[in-house]
Coordinates of C-alpha atoms and ligand atoms in Angstrom, one line a residue:
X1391 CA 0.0 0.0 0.0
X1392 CA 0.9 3.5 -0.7
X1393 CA 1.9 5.7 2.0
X1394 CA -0.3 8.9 3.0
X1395 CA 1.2 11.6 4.1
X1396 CA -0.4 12.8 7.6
X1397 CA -1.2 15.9 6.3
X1398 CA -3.5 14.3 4.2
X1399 CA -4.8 11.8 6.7
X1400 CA -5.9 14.7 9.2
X1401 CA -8.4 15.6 7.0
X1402 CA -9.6 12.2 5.9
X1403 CA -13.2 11.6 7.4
X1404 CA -12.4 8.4 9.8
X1405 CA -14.2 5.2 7.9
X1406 CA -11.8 1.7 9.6
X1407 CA -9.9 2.3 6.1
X1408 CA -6.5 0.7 6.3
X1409 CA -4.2 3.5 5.8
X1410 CA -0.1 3.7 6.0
X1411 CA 1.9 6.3 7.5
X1412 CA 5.1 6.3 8.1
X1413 CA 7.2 9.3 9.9
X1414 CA 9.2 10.0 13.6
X1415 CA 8.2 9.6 16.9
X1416 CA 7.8 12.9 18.6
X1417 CA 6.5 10.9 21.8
X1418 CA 5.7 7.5 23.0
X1419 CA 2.9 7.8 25.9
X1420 CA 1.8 5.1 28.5
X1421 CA 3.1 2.2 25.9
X1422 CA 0.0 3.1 24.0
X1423 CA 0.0 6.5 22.1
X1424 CA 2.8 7.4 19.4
X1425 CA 2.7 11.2 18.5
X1426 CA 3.7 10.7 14.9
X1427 CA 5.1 13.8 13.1
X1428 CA 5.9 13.1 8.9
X1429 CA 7.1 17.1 8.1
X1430 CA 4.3 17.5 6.0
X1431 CA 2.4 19.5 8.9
X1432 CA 2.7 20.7 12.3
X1433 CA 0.2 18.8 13.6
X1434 CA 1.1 15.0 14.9
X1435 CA -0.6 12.0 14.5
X1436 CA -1.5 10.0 17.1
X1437 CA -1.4 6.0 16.6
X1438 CA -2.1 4.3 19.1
X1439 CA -0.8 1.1 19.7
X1440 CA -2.1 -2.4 21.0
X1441 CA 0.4 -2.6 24.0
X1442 CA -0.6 -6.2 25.5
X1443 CA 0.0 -8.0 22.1
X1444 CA 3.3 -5.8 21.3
X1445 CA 6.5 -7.7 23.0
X1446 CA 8.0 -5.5 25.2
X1447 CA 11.5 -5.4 23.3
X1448 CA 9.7 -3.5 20.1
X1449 CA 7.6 -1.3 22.2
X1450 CA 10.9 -0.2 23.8
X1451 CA 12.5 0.3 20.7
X1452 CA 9.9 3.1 19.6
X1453 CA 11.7 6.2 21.2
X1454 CA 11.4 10.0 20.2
X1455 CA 13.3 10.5 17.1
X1456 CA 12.9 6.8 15.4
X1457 CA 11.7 6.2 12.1
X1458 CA 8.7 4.0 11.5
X1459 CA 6.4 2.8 8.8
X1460 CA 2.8 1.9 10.2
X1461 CA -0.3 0.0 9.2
X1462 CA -3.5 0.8 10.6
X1463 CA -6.9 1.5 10.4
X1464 CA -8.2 5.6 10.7
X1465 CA -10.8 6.1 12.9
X1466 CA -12.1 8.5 15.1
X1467 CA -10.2 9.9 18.1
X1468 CA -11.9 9.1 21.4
X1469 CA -9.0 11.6 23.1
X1470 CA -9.0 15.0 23.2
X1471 CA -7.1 17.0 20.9
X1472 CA -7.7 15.4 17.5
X1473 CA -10.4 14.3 15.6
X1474 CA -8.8 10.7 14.0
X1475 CA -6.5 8.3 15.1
X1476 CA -5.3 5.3 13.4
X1477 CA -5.4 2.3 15.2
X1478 CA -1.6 0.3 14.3
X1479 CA -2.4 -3.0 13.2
X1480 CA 1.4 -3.7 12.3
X1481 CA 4.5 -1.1 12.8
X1482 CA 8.2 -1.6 11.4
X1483 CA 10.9 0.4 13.0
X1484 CA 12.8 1.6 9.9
X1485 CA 15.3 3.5 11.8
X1486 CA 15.8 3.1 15.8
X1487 CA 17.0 6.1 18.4
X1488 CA 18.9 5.8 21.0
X1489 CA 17.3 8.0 23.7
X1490 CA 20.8 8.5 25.3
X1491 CA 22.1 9.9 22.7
X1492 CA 19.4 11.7 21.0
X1493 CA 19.3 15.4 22.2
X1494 CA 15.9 16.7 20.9
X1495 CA 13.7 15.0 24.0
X1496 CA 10.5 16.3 24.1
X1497 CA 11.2 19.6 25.9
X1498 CA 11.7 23.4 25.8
X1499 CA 15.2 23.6 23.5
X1500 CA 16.5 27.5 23.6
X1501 CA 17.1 29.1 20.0
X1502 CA 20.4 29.0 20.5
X1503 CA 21.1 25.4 21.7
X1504 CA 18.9 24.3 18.3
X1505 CA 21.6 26.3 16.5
X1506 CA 24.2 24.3 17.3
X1507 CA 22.4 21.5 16.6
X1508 CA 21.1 22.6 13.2
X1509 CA 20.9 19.5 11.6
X1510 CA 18.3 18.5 13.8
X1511 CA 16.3 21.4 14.1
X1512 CA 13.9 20.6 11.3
X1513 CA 11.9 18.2 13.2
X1514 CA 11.2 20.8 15.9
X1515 CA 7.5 22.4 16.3
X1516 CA 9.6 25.7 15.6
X1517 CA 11.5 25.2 12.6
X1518 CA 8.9 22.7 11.1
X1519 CA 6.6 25.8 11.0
X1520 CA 9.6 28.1 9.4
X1521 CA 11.1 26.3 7.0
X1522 CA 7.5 25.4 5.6
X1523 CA 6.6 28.6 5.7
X1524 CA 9.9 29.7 3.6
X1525 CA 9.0 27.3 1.0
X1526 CA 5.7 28.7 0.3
X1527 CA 7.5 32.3 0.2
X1528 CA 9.7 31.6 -2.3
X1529 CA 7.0 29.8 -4.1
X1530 CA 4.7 32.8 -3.9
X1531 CA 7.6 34.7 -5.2
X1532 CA 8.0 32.4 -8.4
X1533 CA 4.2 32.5 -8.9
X1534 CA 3.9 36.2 -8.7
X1535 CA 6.2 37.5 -10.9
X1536 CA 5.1 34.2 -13.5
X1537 CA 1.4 35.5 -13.6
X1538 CA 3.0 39.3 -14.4
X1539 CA 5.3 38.1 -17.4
X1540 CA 8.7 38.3 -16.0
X1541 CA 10.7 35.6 -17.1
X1542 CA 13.2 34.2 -14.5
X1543 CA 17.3 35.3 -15.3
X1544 CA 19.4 32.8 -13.5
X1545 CA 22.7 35.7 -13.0
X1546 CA 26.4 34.4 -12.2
X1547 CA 27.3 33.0 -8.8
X1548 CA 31.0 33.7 -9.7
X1549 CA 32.1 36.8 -11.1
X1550 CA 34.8 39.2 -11.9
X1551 CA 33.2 42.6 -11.4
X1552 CA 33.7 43.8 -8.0
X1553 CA 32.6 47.4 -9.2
X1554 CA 29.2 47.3 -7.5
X1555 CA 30.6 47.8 -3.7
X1556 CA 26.9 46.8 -2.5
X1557 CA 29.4 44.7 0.3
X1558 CA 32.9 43.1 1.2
X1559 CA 33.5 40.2 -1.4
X1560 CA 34.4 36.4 -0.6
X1561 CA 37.7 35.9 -3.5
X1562 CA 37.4 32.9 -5.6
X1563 CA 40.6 31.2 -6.5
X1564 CA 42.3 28.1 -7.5
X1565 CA 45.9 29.2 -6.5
X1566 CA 48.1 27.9 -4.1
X1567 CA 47.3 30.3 -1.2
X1568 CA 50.6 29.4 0.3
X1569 CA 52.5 30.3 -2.8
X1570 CA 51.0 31.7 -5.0
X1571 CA 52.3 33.1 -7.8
X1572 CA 53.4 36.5 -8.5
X1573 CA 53.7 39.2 -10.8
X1574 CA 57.5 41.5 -10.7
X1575 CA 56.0 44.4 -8.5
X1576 CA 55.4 41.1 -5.5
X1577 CA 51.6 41.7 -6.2
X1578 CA 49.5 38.1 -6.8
X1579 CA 49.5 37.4 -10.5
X1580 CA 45.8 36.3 -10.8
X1581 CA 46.5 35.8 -15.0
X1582 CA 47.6 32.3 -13.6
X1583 CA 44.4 32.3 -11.7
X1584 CA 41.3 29.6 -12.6
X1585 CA 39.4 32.2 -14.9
X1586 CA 42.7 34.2 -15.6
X1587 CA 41.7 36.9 -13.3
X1588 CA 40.6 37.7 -10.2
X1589 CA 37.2 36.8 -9.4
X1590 CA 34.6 36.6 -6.2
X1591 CA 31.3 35.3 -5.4
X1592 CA 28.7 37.9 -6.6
X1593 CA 26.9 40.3 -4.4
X1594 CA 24.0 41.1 -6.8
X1595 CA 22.8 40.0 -9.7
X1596 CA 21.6 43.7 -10.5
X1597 CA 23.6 44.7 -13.1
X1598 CA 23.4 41.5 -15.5
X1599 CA 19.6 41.4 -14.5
X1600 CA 19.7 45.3 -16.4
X1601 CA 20.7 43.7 -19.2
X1602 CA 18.4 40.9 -19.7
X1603 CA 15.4 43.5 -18.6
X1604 CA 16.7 45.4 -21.4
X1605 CA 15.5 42.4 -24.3
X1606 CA 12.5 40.8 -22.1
X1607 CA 11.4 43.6 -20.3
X1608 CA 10.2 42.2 -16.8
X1609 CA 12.8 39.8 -15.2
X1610 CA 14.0 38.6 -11.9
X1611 CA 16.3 36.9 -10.5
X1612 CA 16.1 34.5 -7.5
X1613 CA 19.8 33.2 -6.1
X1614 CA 22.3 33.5 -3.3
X1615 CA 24.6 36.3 -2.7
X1616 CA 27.6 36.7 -0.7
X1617 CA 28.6 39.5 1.9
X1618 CA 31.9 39.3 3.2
X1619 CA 31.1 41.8 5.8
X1620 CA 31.8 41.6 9.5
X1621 CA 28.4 42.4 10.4
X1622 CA 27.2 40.1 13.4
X1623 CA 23.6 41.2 14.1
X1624 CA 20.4 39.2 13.9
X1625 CA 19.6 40.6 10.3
X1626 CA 23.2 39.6 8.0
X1627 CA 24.5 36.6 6.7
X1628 CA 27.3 36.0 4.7
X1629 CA 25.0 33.8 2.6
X1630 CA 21.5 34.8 2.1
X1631 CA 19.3 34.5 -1.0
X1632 CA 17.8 37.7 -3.2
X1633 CA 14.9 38.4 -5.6
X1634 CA 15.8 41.3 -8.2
X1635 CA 13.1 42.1 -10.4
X1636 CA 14.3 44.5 -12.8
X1637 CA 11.7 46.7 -15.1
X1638 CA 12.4 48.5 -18.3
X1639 CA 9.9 51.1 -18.8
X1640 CA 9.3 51.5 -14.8
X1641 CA 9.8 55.1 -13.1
X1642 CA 10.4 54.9 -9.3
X1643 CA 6.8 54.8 -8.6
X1644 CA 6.3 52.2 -10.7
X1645 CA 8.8 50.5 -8.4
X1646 CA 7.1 51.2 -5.4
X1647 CA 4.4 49.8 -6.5
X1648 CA 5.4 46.5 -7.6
X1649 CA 7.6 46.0 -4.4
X1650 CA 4.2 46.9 -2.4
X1651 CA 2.3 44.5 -4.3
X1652 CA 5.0 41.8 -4.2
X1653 CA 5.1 42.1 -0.5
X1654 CA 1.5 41.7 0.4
X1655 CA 0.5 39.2 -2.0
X1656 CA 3.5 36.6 -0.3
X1657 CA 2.3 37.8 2.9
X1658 CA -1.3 37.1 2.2
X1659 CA -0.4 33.9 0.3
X1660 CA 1.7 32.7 3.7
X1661 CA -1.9 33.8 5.7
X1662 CA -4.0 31.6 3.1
X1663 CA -1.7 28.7 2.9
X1664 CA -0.1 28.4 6.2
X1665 CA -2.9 29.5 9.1
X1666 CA -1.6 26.6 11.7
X1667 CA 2.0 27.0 10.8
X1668 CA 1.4 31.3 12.0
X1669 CA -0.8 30.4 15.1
X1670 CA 1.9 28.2 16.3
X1671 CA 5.2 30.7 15.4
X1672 CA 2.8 33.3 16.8
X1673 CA 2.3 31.9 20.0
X1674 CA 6.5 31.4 19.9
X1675 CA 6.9 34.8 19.6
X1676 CA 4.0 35.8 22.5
X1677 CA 6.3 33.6 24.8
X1678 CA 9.2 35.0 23.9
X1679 CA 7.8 38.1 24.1
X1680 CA 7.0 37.6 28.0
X1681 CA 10.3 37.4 28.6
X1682 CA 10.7 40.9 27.3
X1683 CA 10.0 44.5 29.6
X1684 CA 6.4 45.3 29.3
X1685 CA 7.3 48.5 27.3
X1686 CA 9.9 46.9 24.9
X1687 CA 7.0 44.0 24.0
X1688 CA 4.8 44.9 20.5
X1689 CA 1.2 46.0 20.7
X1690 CA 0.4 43.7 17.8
X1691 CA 1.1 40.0 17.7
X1692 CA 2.2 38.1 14.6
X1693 CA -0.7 37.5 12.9
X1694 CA -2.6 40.7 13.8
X1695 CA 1.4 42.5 12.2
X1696 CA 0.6 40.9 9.2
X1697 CA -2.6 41.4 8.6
X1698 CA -2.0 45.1 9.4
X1699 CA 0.5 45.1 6.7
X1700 CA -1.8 44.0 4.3
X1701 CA -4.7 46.6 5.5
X1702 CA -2.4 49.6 5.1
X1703 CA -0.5 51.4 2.7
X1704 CA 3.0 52.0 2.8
X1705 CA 4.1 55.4 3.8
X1706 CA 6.2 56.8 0.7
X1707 CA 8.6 59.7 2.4
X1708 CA 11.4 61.5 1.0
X1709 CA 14.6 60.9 2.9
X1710 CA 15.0 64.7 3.6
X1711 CA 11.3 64.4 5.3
X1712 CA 12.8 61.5 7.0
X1713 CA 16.0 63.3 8.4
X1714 CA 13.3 66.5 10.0
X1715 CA 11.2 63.7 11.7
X1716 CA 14.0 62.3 13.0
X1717 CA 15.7 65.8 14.2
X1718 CA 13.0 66.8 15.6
X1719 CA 11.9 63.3 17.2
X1720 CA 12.2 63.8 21.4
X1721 CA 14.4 60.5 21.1
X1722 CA 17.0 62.5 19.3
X1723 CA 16.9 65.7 21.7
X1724 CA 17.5 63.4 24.8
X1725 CA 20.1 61.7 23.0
X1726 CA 18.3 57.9 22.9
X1727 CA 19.6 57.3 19.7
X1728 CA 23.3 55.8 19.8
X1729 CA 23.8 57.7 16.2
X1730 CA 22.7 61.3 17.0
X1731 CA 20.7 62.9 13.3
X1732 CA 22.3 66.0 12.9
X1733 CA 23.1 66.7 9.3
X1734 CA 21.2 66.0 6.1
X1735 CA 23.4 63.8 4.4
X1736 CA 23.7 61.2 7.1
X1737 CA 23.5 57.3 6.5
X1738 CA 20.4 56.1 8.2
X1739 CA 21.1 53.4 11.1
X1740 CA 19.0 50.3 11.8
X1741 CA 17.7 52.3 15.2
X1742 CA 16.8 55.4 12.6
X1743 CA 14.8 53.3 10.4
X1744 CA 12.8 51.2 13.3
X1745 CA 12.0 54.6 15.0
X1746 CA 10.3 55.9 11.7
X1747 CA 8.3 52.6 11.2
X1748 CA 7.6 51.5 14.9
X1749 CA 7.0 54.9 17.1
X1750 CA 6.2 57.5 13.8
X1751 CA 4.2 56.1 11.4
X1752 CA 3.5 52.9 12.9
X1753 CA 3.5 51.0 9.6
X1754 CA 5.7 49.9 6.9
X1755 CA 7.6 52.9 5.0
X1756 CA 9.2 53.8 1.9
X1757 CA 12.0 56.4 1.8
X1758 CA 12.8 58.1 -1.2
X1759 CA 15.2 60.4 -2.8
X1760 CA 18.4 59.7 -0.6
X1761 CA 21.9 61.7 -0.7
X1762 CA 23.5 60.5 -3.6
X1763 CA 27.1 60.3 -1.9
X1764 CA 25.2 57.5 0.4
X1765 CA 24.1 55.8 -2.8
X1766 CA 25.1 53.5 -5.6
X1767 CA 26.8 54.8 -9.0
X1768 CA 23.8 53.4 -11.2
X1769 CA 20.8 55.5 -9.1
X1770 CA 19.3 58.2 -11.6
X1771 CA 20.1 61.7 -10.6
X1772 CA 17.9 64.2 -9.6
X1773 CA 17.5 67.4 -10.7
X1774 CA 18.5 69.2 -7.6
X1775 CA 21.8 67.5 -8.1
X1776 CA 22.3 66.3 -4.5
X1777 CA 19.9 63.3 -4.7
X1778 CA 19.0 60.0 -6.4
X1779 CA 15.9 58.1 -7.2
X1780 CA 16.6 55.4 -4.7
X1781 CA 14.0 54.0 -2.4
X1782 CA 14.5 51.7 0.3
X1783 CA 11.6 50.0 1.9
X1784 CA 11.8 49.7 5.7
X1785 CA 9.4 46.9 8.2
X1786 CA 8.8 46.8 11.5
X1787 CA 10.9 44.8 13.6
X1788 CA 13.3 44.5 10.8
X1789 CA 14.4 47.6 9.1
X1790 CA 15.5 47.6 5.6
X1791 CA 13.5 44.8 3.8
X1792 CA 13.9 46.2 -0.1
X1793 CA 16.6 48.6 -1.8
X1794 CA 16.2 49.7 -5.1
X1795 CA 16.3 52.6 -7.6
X1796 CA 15.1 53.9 -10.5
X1797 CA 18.5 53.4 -12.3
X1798 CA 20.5 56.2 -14.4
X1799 CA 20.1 55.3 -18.4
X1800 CA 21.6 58.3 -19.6
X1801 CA 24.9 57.5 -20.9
X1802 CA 26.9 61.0 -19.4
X1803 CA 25.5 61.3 -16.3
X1804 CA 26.6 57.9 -15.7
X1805 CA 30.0 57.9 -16.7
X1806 CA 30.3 61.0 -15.0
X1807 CA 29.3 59.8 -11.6
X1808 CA 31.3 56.4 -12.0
X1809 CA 34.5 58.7 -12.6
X1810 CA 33.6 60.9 -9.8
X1811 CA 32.9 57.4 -7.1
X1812 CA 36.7 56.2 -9.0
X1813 CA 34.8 53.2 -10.6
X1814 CA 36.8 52.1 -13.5
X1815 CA 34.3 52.2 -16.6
X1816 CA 36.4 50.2 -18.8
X1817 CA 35.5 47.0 -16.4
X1818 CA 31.7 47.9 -17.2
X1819 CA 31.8 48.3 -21.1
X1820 CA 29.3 45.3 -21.4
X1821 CA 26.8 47.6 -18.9
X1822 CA 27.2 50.7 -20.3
X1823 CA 26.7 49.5 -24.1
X1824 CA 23.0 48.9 -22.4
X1825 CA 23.2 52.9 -22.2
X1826 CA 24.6 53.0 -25.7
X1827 CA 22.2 51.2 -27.5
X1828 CA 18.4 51.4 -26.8
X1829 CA 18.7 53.2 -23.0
X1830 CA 15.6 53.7 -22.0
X1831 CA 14.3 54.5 -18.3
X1832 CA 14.3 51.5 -15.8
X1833 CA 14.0 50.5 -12.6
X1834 CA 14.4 47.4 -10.0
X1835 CA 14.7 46.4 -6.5
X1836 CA 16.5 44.0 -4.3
X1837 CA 14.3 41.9 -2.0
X1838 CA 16.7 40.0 0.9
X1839 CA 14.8 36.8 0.8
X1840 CA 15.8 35.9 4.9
X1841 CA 14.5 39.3 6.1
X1842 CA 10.7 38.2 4.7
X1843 CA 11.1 34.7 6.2
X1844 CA 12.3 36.7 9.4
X1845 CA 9.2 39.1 8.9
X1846 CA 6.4 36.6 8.4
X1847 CA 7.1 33.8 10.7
X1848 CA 7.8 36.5 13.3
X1849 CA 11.7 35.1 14.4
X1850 CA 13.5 37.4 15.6
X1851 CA 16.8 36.0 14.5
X1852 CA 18.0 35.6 10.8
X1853 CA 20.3 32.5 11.6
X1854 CA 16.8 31.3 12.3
X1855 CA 15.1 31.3 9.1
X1856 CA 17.6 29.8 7.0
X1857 CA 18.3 26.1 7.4
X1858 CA 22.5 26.1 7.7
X1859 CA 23.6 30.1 8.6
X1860 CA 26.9 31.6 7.3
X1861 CA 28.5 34.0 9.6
X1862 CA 31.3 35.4 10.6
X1863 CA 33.3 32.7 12.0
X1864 CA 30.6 30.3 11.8
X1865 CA 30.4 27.6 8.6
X1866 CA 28.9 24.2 10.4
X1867 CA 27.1 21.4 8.1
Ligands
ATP564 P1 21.8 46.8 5.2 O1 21.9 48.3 5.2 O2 20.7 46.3 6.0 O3 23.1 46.1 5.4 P2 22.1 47.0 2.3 O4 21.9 48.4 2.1 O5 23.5 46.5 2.4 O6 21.3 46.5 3.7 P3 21.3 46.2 -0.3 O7 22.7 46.2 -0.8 O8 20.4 47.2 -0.8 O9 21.3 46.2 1.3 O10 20.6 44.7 -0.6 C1 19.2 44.6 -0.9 C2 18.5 43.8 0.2 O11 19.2 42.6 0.6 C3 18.4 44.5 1.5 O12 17.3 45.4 1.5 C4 18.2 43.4 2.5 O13 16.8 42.9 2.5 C5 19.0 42.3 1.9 N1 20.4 42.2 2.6 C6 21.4 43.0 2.4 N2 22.5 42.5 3.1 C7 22.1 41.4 3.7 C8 22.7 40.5 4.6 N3 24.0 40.6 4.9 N4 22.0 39.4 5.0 C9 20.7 39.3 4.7 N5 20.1 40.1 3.9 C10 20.7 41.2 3.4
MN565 MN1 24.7 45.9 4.0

């Protein structure tokens, strides 16, 4: 017989059908009641087993953690808590556990302590809920932009333009790093290099995405990137994955939009497709909450955050708006901010950017129009000549969740600014022919895949929401 997964069998109306199932113990009750858990939803099954015609060396062997493959018949659950149970006529342990060894007992495991343990996490309530949860994301993702016409650009992993400086780079090399060889000046001659230059791990897929938007129109692309920075906060990796839809034809607003609509519709498609995953990471965050001072805890809980997002529009603000609020903002006169906002023309801390969307406006905003000398070389320039078309979209709880531009397609005031940021142009003679022949105006955005998952399951951690985290001076499994 075929196996059904318990997902499935949950909803089956209970009829003494023979069913199979076959999954991990979570727990073994009273040598009777198996709570049977197969991944494919929170929720476990419970099997109950006929304990007095069972020899006592099998029932011992069915411990949290082992594998087994059962044969029973569904019917309805006389116990509280679940509407079927199946009724094991037969059960194979396919895999045992030894309980001394085995250290995901049925108990409270910190964050952390599953961390360390992060190839075993997945079969925790916690992560279950998460990781099934970031499938549907990226899914959503996929299906979005596929119902709007963009076709899907898979960009380089390895390349050998490090002009963007969106981050540190992680080098790529085949050479001996012991001795490697070198050129007369004592500098590393990468011309004997792998590629026959120097080359790194890419840390956008932006600017070959601008060239493929430039023949289809509508693309994104959906891939890892690497950050060599020494960032250790709960919202950086070293390794986390990006979607960069890329529009020719779009103006910043058009951006906006799109990013807005992107947004809610994977945050309403989670809702629709995942309500008992988000009561559960929702009522992990309402503990963990508890743990907090009353006045640093949110008003909202998880699910009431997201539905919020979905009820409101985002607040579009210039960054020169932004910079008044937050000079004027009582947090900045009595000094509670650890950068104090002074000037115009400052960069705009993680603090900066929760104040405006958790005290101010009290939803998610969009800043606009940024200093140019805090921006990239590709943003279009303003009129005013101090600003760019940039917008960066900022959540609650998180900060910056989207960066992206409208981008500059005229050919002189590009150049111009790449000589004045010492970007050497002759490295980016494949991007600026897309500015040579058939420029027109464009626009795109940069979506950090982890911050979402970290947004809508409501961790509060980014090593959290991706199965195996790379940071600094951390590479396990
Ligand atoms: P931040 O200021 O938070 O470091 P950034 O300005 O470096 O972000 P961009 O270069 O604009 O970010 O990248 C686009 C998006 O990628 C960001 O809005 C964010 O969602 C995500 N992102 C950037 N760096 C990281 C990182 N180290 N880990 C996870 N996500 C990231
Ligand atoms: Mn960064």
């Amino acid at each position: 017989m075929k196996r059904i997964r318990i997902k499935e069998v949950l909803k089956t109306t209970p009829n003494n059908q023979t069913v199979v199932v076959k999954g991990w113990v979570r727990t073994f009750r009273n040598s009777q009641f198996i709570a049977l858990n197969d991944g494919s939803t929170a929720s476990n099954l419970q099997v109950v087993v006929d304990f007095e015609n069972t020899p006592e060396a099998l029932l011992k062997r069915i411990t949290t953690g082992a594998a087994l493959s059962i044969t029973g018949v569904l019917i309805a659950s006389l116990g509280k808590g679940q509407a079927v149970e199946v009724k094991a006529t037969s059960f194979e342990i396919l895999g045992d556990s030894d309980a001394e060894r085995y250290v995901l007992q049925p108990k409270k495991h910190s964050l952390e302590f599953l961390r360390e343990v992060a190839h075993l996490r997945f079969r925790t309530n916690t992560f279950g809920a998460v990781f099934r949860v970031r499938n549907s994301l990226a899914f959503a993702i996929h299906q979005f932009f596929n119902e709007r016409g963009f076709v899907y650009i898979h960009t380089p992993i390895v390349t050998s333009s490090d002009a963007e400086g969106a981050g540190e780079m992680f080098r790529v090399t085949t050479l001996d790093v012991n001795n490697p060889p070198r050129q007369e000046d004592g500098r590393i001659d990468f011309s004997q290099d792998f590629f026959g230059k120097s080359t790194n791990l890419t840390v956008s897929g932006q600017l070959e995405g601008e060239l493929a938007a430039m023949a289809f129109g509508d693309i994104y692309t959906f891939g890892p990137t690497f950050r060599a920075e020494n960032s250790n906060t709960t919202r950086h990796l070293a390794e986390f994955w990006m979607i960069e839809p890329e529009m020719a034809f779009y103006d910043l607003n058009d951006n906006m939009d799109l990013a807005e609509e992107l947004l809610k519709y994977v945050i309403q498609y989670a809702l629709t497709h995942h309500a008992e995953d988000l009561e559960l990471l929702s009522q992990r965050l309402l503990e963990e909450e508890k743990q907090k001072p009353q006045a640093e805890r949110s008003e909202l809980s998880l699910l009431e955050k997201l539905q919020f997002c979905l009820a409101n529009n985002f607040e579009r603000v210039t960054y020169t708006e932004a910079i008044s609020i937050l000079r004027e903002s009582n947090h900045n006169k009595k000094k509670k901010f650890n950068y104090l906002i002074n000037e115009w023309g400052a960069d705009l801390q993680s603090e900066h950017e929760r104040y405006l969307v958790e005290k101010h406006f009290k939803k998610p905003v969009i800043l606009t129009d940024y200093p140019k000398a805090i921006k990239a070389f590709y943003m279009r320039q303003n009129d005013d000549g101090k600003t760019v078309r940039a917008m960066d979209i900022l959540f609650p709880g998180i900060g910056e969740i989207v960066g992206g531009s409208q981008r500059e397609e005229r050919l002189e005031n590009l150049v111009t600014r790449m000589n004045e940021m010492n970007i050497p142009t002759h490295e980016l003679e494949w991007y600026l022919d897309t500015r040579r022949f058939g420029a027109c105006p464009h626009a795109g955005f940069g979506l950090g895949f982890e911050r979402l998952v970290l947004f809508v399951t409501g961790m509060t951690n980014i090593r959290d929401v991706i199965p195996f985290p790379r940071t600094p001076k951390n590479c396990e499994f």
